[in-house]
């Protein structure tokens, strides 16, 4: 099987997982069809085995991050992220309620699995940050998938009796999660998150591709650089129409900033500065770019403009970013879609 064909099928199976029809699909007792039909999750695991077989014959697939970037940009970038997801789901303990509870030994196991499939340099800080952040994202998504499955049942006892496909045969783990879902602390947190989701102005139309990957592909196709303002439009338009009025208003505001005359003696706002003013900022995250480059804001003496520079991250910073991410999640839901 050719690498691209295999990856396309692998991606399709994993997209089914992302839509919630896989590892957290129904597992009602007595269903004969589910006893004989492989679940999308089991098919994804099978595709992973096929990928391993391909690698054994043809060698590992190179995956690098260009200097100055924070994400891999290649035809296989999406599949690489999804492979991380499969490895995380089969390795991380279900009973870890927070990312900080996941032991380093499990993270290293996932990295080892990935290195059997891809050529990776974890001495590269950017690659290390990306892979661990992708692990964090998958960890949270899997837990959210399990909660969605739990909410299908009005009776908690019925939910306990019907674990998601990913946890079949692991009753203790599923019962642990069920007890967690009905706890007072979790119920309070769910109400907070629901209120935050209602305040979210819009989603994007980029699917599972990172914004940086989209930016790279657009630049390659057009033969000229694509700035953040144009990238915002490309990632928030579907079938020629903005995904929401809020997204359209934000883009129009960016265009207004671009068209304003520059006062004498001052510098015009860059596209990064315009996006920061319209979309806002938060630590470790560039709105309109997604997780990736972490611009450092600093004021200049001559004007109230922002400048950006790349920052190096240590292992301690990665851990602190994970804690910060969990805290921010209480008031703002991460803007991610798996399907356009």
Short mmCIF file of C-alpha atoms in Angstrom, two decimals:
data_model
loop_
_atom_site.label_atom_id
_atom_site.label_comp_id
_atom_site.label_asym_id
_atom_site.label_seq_id
_atom_site.Cartn_x
_atom_site.Cartn_y
_atom_site.Cartn_z
CA UNK A 1 0.00 0.00 0.00
CA UNK A 2 1.33 3.43 -0.95
CA UNK A 3 2.11 5.79 1.91
CA UNK A 4 -0.43 8.44 0.83
CA UNK A 5 -3.25 5.91 0.30
CA UNK A 6 -2.58 4.32 3.65
CA UNK A 7 -2.46 7.68 5.41
CA UNK A 8 -5.70 8.82 3.76
CA UNK A 9 -7.53 5.76 5.07
CA UNK A 10 -5.81 6.18 8.43
CA UNK A 11 -6.98 9.81 8.52
CA UNK A 12 -10.55 8.82 7.60
CA UNK A 13 -10.74 6.32 10.44
CA UNK A 14 -9.31 8.82 12.89
CA UNK A 15 -11.70 11.51 11.70
CA UNK A 16 -14.50 9.13 12.66
CA UNK A 17 -12.94 8.97 16.10
CA UNK A 18 -12.88 12.76 16.26
CA UNK A 19 -16.59 12.90 15.42
CA UNK A 20 -17.34 10.68 18.41
CA UNK A 21 -18.41 7.58 16.47
CA UNK A 22 -15.43 5.50 17.38
CA UNK A 23 -13.67 4.87 20.63
CA UNK A 24 -16.62 6.35 22.45
CA UNK A 25 -19.31 4.81 20.25
CA UNK A 26 -22.32 2.96 21.60
CA UNK A 27 -21.63 -0.43 23.11
CA UNK A 28 -25.10 -1.57 24.06
CA UNK A 29 -25.11 -5.12 25.34
CA UNK A 30 -26.74 -7.68 23.07
CA UNK A 31 -26.03 -5.94 19.78
CA UNK A 32 -24.98 -8.67 17.38
CA UNK A 33 -23.73 -6.21 14.77
CA UNK A 34 -21.24 -4.73 17.22
CA UNK A 35 -19.94 -8.19 18.03
CA UNK A 36 -18.97 -8.81 14.41
CA UNK A 37 -18.26 -5.35 12.97
CA UNK A 38 -14.91 -3.70 13.78
CA UNK A 39 -15.25 -0.30 15.39
CA UNK A 40 -13.63 2.74 13.75
CA UNK A 41 -11.17 2.74 16.64
CA UNK A 42 -10.14 -0.87 15.97
CA UNK A 43 -9.78 -0.02 12.28
CA UNK A 44 -7.58 2.93 13.21
CA UNK A 45 -5.42 0.61 15.30
CA UNK A 46 -5.27 -1.74 12.31
CA UNK A 47 -4.15 1.10 10.05
CA UNK A 48 -1.47 1.94 12.58
CA UNK A 49 -0.24 -1.63 12.31
CA UNK A 50 -0.23 -1.28 8.51
CA UNK A 51 1.79 1.89 8.88
CA UNK A 52 4.26 0.01 11.06
CA UNK A 53 4.48 -2.69 8.39
CA UNK A 54 5.13 -0.07 5.71
CA UNK A 55 7.84 1.52 7.82
CA UNK A 56 9.48 -1.87 8.36
CA UNK A 57 9.81 -2.24 4.58
CA UNK A 58 10.42 1.33 3.41
CA UNK A 59 11.85 3.08 6.45
CA UNK A 60 10.53 5.75 8.79
CA UNK A 61 8.86 8.92 7.52
CA UNK A 62 10.92 12.10 8.14
CA UNK A 63 9.17 14.80 10.15
CA UNK A 64 10.84 18.12 10.98
CA UNK A 65 9.91 21.65 12.00
CA UNK A 66 11.33 24.53 9.99
CA UNK A 67 13.42 27.13 11.86
CA UNK A 68 11.19 29.81 13.34
CA UNK A 69 8.08 27.63 13.16
CA UNK A 70 6.42 25.71 15.97
CA UNK A 71 4.62 23.03 13.98
CA UNK A 72 5.63 20.52 11.32
CA UNK A 73 4.71 21.62 7.81
CA UNK A 74 4.54 18.69 5.40
CA UNK A 75 2.02 16.59 3.45
CA UNK A 76 1.96 14.19 6.41
CA UNK A 77 1.55 16.78 9.20
CA UNK A 78 -2.12 15.96 9.85
CA UNK A 79 -1.45 12.23 9.87
CA UNK A 80 1.45 12.75 12.24
CA UNK A 81 -0.83 14.56 14.70
CA UNK A 82 -3.41 11.81 14.42
CA UNK A 83 -0.80 9.12 14.97
CA UNK A 84 0.09 10.92 18.21
CA UNK A 85 -3.59 10.67 19.13
CA UNK A 86 -3.73 6.90 18.61
CA UNK A 87 -0.58 6.37 20.67
CA UNK A 88 -1.87 8.56 23.50
CA UNK A 89 -5.23 6.77 23.66
CA UNK A 90 -3.63 3.36 23.95
CA UNK A 91 -0.96 4.43 26.46
CA UNK A 92 -2.17 7.10 28.90
CA UNK A 93 -3.98 5.95 32.08
CA UNK A 94 -7.69 6.81 32.07
CA UNK A 95 -7.62 7.68 35.76
CA UNK A 96 -5.39 10.70 35.29
CA UNK A 97 -7.89 13.53 35.71
CA UNK A 98 -5.40 16.26 34.76
CA UNK A 99 -2.48 16.47 32.36
CA UNK A 100 -0.14 17.11 35.28
CA UNK A 101 -1.12 13.70 36.67
CA UNK A 102 0.31 11.92 33.61
CA UNK A 103 3.70 10.50 34.52
CA UNK A 104 6.73 11.24 32.37
CA UNK A 105 7.15 7.51 31.78
CA UNK A 106 3.92 7.43 29.74
CA UNK A 107 4.96 10.47 27.71
CA UNK A 108 8.27 8.82 26.91
CA UNK A 109 6.50 5.60 25.84
CA UNK A 110 4.43 7.58 23.32
CA UNK A 111 7.55 9.31 22.01
CA UNK A 112 9.20 5.93 21.60
CA UNK A 113 6.22 4.59 19.66
CA UNK A 114 6.30 7.62 17.37
CA UNK A 115 10.02 7.22 16.72
CA UNK A 116 9.35 3.75 15.35
CA UNK A 117 7.17 5.35 12.65
CA UNK A 118 8.73 8.76 12.05
CA UNK A 119 12.23 10.23 12.01
CA UNK A 120 12.05 12.67 14.94
CA UNK A 121 14.63 14.73 16.80
CA UNK A 122 13.40 15.37 20.33
CA UNK A 123 16.53 17.41 21.01
CA UNK A 124 14.76 20.00 18.85
CA UNK A 125 12.82 22.11 21.36
CA UNK A 126 10.15 23.00 18.79
CA UNK A 127 9.48 19.33 17.98
CA UNK A 128 9.42 18.45 21.67
CA UNK A 129 6.93 21.24 22.41
CA UNK A 130 4.68 20.32 19.51
CA UNK A 131 4.50 16.61 20.32
CA UNK A 132 3.84 17.17 24.02
CA UNK A 133 1.23 19.83 23.29
CA UNK A 134 -0.46 17.44 20.84
CA UNK A 135 -0.45 14.78 23.56
CA UNK A 136 -2.11 17.27 25.91
CA UNK A 137 -4.76 18.11 23.32
CA UNK A 138 -5.51 14.44 22.60
CA UNK A 139 -5.66 13.68 26.32
CA UNK A 140 -8.32 16.36 26.80
CA UNK A 141 -10.27 15.38 23.68
CA UNK A 142 -10.46 11.73 24.71
CA UNK A 143 -11.77 12.67 28.13
CA UNK A 144 -14.35 14.93 26.49
CA UNK A 145 -15.40 12.08 24.17
CA UNK A 146 -15.92 9.81 27.17
CA UNK A 147 -18.06 12.46 28.87
CA UNK A 148 -20.19 12.88 25.75
CA UNK A 149 -20.80 9.13 25.75
CA UNK A 150 -21.80 9.25 29.43
CA UNK A 151 -24.32 12.02 28.71
CA UNK A 152 -26.15 9.87 26.16
CA UNK A 153 -27.81 8.11 29.09
CA UNK A 154 -30.29 9.79 31.42
CA UNK A 155 -29.70 7.13 34.07
CA UNK A 156 -26.14 7.02 35.49
CA UNK A 157 -26.50 3.31 36.23
CA UNK A 158 -27.38 2.63 32.60
CA UNK A 159 -24.31 4.61 31.58
CA UNK A 160 -22.15 2.53 33.92
CA UNK A 161 -23.43 -0.63 32.25
CA UNK A 162 -22.58 0.62 28.74
CA UNK A 163 -18.95 1.75 28.49
CA UNK A 164 -17.63 3.32 25.29
CA UNK A 165 -15.89 0.98 22.89
CA UNK A 166 -12.48 2.24 23.98
CA UNK A 167 -13.12 1.06 27.54
CA UNK A 168 -14.82 -2.27 26.89
CA UNK A 169 -13.32 -4.79 29.30
CA UNK A 170 -12.03 -2.00 31.54
CA UNK A 171 -15.05 -1.67 33.83
CA UNK A 172 -13.08 -0.26 36.77
CA UNK A 173 -11.75 2.59 34.64
CA UNK A 174 -15.17 3.39 33.20
CA UNK A 175 -16.86 3.25 36.62
CA UNK A 176 -14.16 5.57 37.94
CA UNK A 177 -15.02 8.10 35.22
CA UNK A 178 -18.77 7.72 35.83
CA UNK A 179 -18.26 8.49 39.52
CA UNK A 180 -16.18 11.48 38.52
CA UNK A 181 -18.87 12.78 36.14
CA UNK A 182 -21.59 12.74 38.82
CA UNK A 183 -19.40 14.40 41.45
CA UNK A 184 -20.33 17.91 42.65
CA UNK A 185 -16.93 19.34 41.65
CA UNK A 186 -17.24 18.08 38.07
CA UNK A 187 -20.83 19.31 37.75
CA UNK A 188 -19.76 22.81 38.81
CA UNK A 189 -16.89 22.78 36.34
CA UNK A 190 -19.21 21.64 33.54
CA UNK A 191 -21.53 24.58 34.18
CA UNK A 192 -18.58 26.97 34.01
CA UNK A 193 -17.35 25.46 30.74
CA UNK A 194 -20.84 25.57 29.22
CA UNK A 195 -21.10 29.28 29.99
CA UNK A 196 -17.68 29.84 28.38
CA UNK A 197 -18.71 27.98 25.21
CA UNK A 198 -21.77 30.18 24.85
CA UNK A 199 -19.47 33.22 24.79
CA UNK A 200 -17.27 31.77 22.05
CA UNK A 201 -17.88 34.04 19.03
CA UNK A 202 -16.97 31.68 16.19
CA UNK A 203 -15.09 28.57 15.10
CA UNK A 204 -12.78 28.16 12.13
CA UNK A 205 -13.08 26.26 8.86
CA UNK A 206 -9.57 24.82 8.76
CA UNK A 207 -10.54 21.31 9.82
CA UNK A 208 -7.72 19.34 11.42
CA UNK A 209 -4.98 21.27 9.62
CA UNK A 210 -3.05 23.76 11.69
CA UNK A 211 -3.27 27.39 10.66
CA UNK A 212 0.46 27.35 9.97
CA UNK A 213 0.01 24.39 7.62
CA UNK A 214 -2.77 26.26 5.81
CA UNK A 215 -0.56 29.36 5.62
CA UNK A 216 2.28 27.33 4.13
CA UNK A 217 0.01 25.68 1.54
CA UNK A 218 -1.55 29.00 0.52
CA UNK A 219 1.89 30.58 0.13
CA UNK A 220 3.08 27.66 -2.00
CA UNK A 221 -0.02 27.81 -4.20
CA UNK A 222 -0.01 31.59 -4.67
CA UNK A 223 3.73 32.03 -4.89
CA UNK A 224 3.73 34.90 -2.40
CA UNK A 225 3.53 35.27 1.40
CA UNK A 226 0.14 35.12 3.11
CA UNK A 227 -0.10 37.39 6.17
CA UNK A 228 -2.22 36.81 9.28
CA UNK A 229 -5.09 39.03 8.13
CA UNK A 230 -5.49 37.08 4.90
CA UNK A 231 -4.96 33.81 6.78
CA UNK A 232 -7.79 34.72 9.15
CA UNK A 233 -10.12 35.14 6.18
CA UNK A 234 -9.02 31.86 4.59
CA UNK A 235 -9.54 29.91 7.83
CA UNK A 236 -12.91 31.44 8.70
CA UNK A 237 -14.68 31.24 5.34
CA UNK A 238 -16.64 28.20 4.17
CA UNK A 239 -18.00 28.00 0.62
CA UNK A 240 -17.23 31.69 0.10
CA UNK A 241 -19.08 32.83 3.22
CA UNK A 242 -17.74 33.66 6.68
CA UNK A 243 -18.63 31.03 9.28
CA UNK A 244 -20.40 33.68 11.35
CA UNK A 245 -21.19 37.38 11.44
CA UNK A 246 -18.70 37.78 14.29
CA UNK A 247 -15.89 36.39 12.12
CA UNK A 248 -16.89 38.70 9.26
CA UNK A 249 -16.97 41.71 11.58
CA UNK A 250 -13.52 40.85 12.94
CA UNK A 251 -12.07 40.62 9.43
CA UNK A 252 -13.69 43.92 8.41
CA UNK A 253 -12.17 45.57 11.46
CA UNK A 254 -8.74 44.28 10.41
CA UNK A 255 -9.23 45.76 6.95
CA UNK A 256 -10.19 49.09 8.51
CA UNK A 257 -6.95 49.12 10.50
CA UNK A 258 -5.00 48.39 7.31
CA UNK A 259 -6.67 51.26 5.45
CA UNK A 260 -6.12 53.89 8.14
CA UNK A 261 -3.48 56.53 7.32
CA UNK A 262 -0.28 56.36 9.34
CA UNK A 263 0.38 59.45 11.51
CA UNK A 264 3.53 61.33 10.59
CA UNK A 265 6.57 60.11 12.50
CA UNK A 266 5.11 56.72 13.41
CA UNK A 267 5.27 53.25 11.92
CA UNK A 268 2.22 51.57 10.36
CA UNK A 269 0.75 48.65 12.27
CA UNK A 270 1.95 45.27 11.07
CA UNK A 271 -0.53 42.49 10.30
CA UNK A 272 0.48 40.76 13.56
CA UNK A 273 -0.24 43.93 15.52
CA UNK A 274 -3.59 44.39 13.78
CA UNK A 275 -4.65 40.83 14.58
CA UNK A 276 -3.59 41.23 18.20
CA UNK A 277 -5.66 44.40 18.52
CA UNK A 278 -8.77 42.90 16.91
CA UNK A 279 -8.61 39.36 18.29
CA UNK A 280 -6.86 39.98 21.58
CA UNK A 281 -4.01 38.05 23.14
CA UNK A 282 -3.43 35.40 25.71
CA UNK A 283 -0.20 33.76 26.91
CA UNK A 284 1.23 31.03 24.68
CA UNK A 285 -1.50 31.37 22.06
CA UNK A 286 -1.80 33.51 18.95
CA UNK A 287 -5.44 34.07 18.04
CA UNK A 288 -5.85 33.75 14.31
CA UNK A 289 -2.77 31.52 14.19
CA UNK A 290 -3.73 28.82 16.66
CA UNK A 291 -1.29 27.27 19.08
CA UNK A 292 2.18 27.67 17.69
CA UNK A 293 4.51 30.65 17.59
CA UNK A 294 4.31 32.41 20.92
CA UNK A 295 4.90 36.10 20.20
CA UNK A 296 6.37 38.03 23.06
CA UNK A 297 4.77 41.46 23.41
CA UNK A 298 6.92 44.46 24.24
CA UNK A 299 6.29 48.21 24.02
CA UNK A 300 8.65 50.44 22.08
CA UNK A 301 9.71 53.84 23.34
CA UNK A 302 8.55 55.72 20.23
CA UNK A 303 5.04 54.30 19.86
CA UNK A 304 2.56 51.91 21.40
CA UNK A 305 3.31 49.20 18.87
CA UNK A 306 4.02 45.57 19.50
CA UNK A 307 7.06 43.62 18.36
CA UNK A 308 7.41 39.88 18.27
CA UNK A 309 10.27 37.53 18.82
CA UNK A 310 10.64 33.81 19.19
CA UNK A 311 11.05 32.40 22.69
CA UNK A 312 12.91 29.29 23.70
CA UNK A 313 11.07 26.88 25.93
CA UNK A 314 12.52 24.53 28.52
CA UNK A 315 10.90 21.39 29.89
CA UNK A 316 9.76 23.40 32.90
CA UNK A 317 8.04 25.89 30.62
CA UNK A 318 6.19 23.06 28.88
CA UNK A 319 4.85 21.86 32.23
CA UNK A 320 3.88 25.38 33.26
CA UNK A 321 2.13 25.93 29.94
CA UNK A 322 0.10 22.78 30.51
CA UNK A 323 -1.02 24.04 33.91
CA UNK A 324 -1.82 27.44 32.44
CA UNK A 325 -3.78 25.82 29.64
CA UNK A 326 -5.93 23.95 32.17
CA UNK A 327 -6.62 27.15 34.10
CA UNK A 328 -7.53 29.11 30.98
CA UNK A 329 -9.83 26.34 29.86
CA UNK A 330 -12.14 27.17 32.73
CA UNK A 331 -13.05 30.48 31.14
CA UNK A 332 -12.37 29.90 27.45
CA UNK A 333 -12.95 26.77 25.40
CA UNK A 334 -10.20 25.93 22.96
CA UNK A 335 -11.13 26.82 19.37
CA UNK A 336 -10.67 23.52 17.61
CA UNK A 337 -12.70 21.69 14.97
CA UNK A 338 -11.78 18.35 13.45
CA UNK A 339 -14.00 18.69 10.45
CA UNK A 340 -14.51 21.57 8.05
#
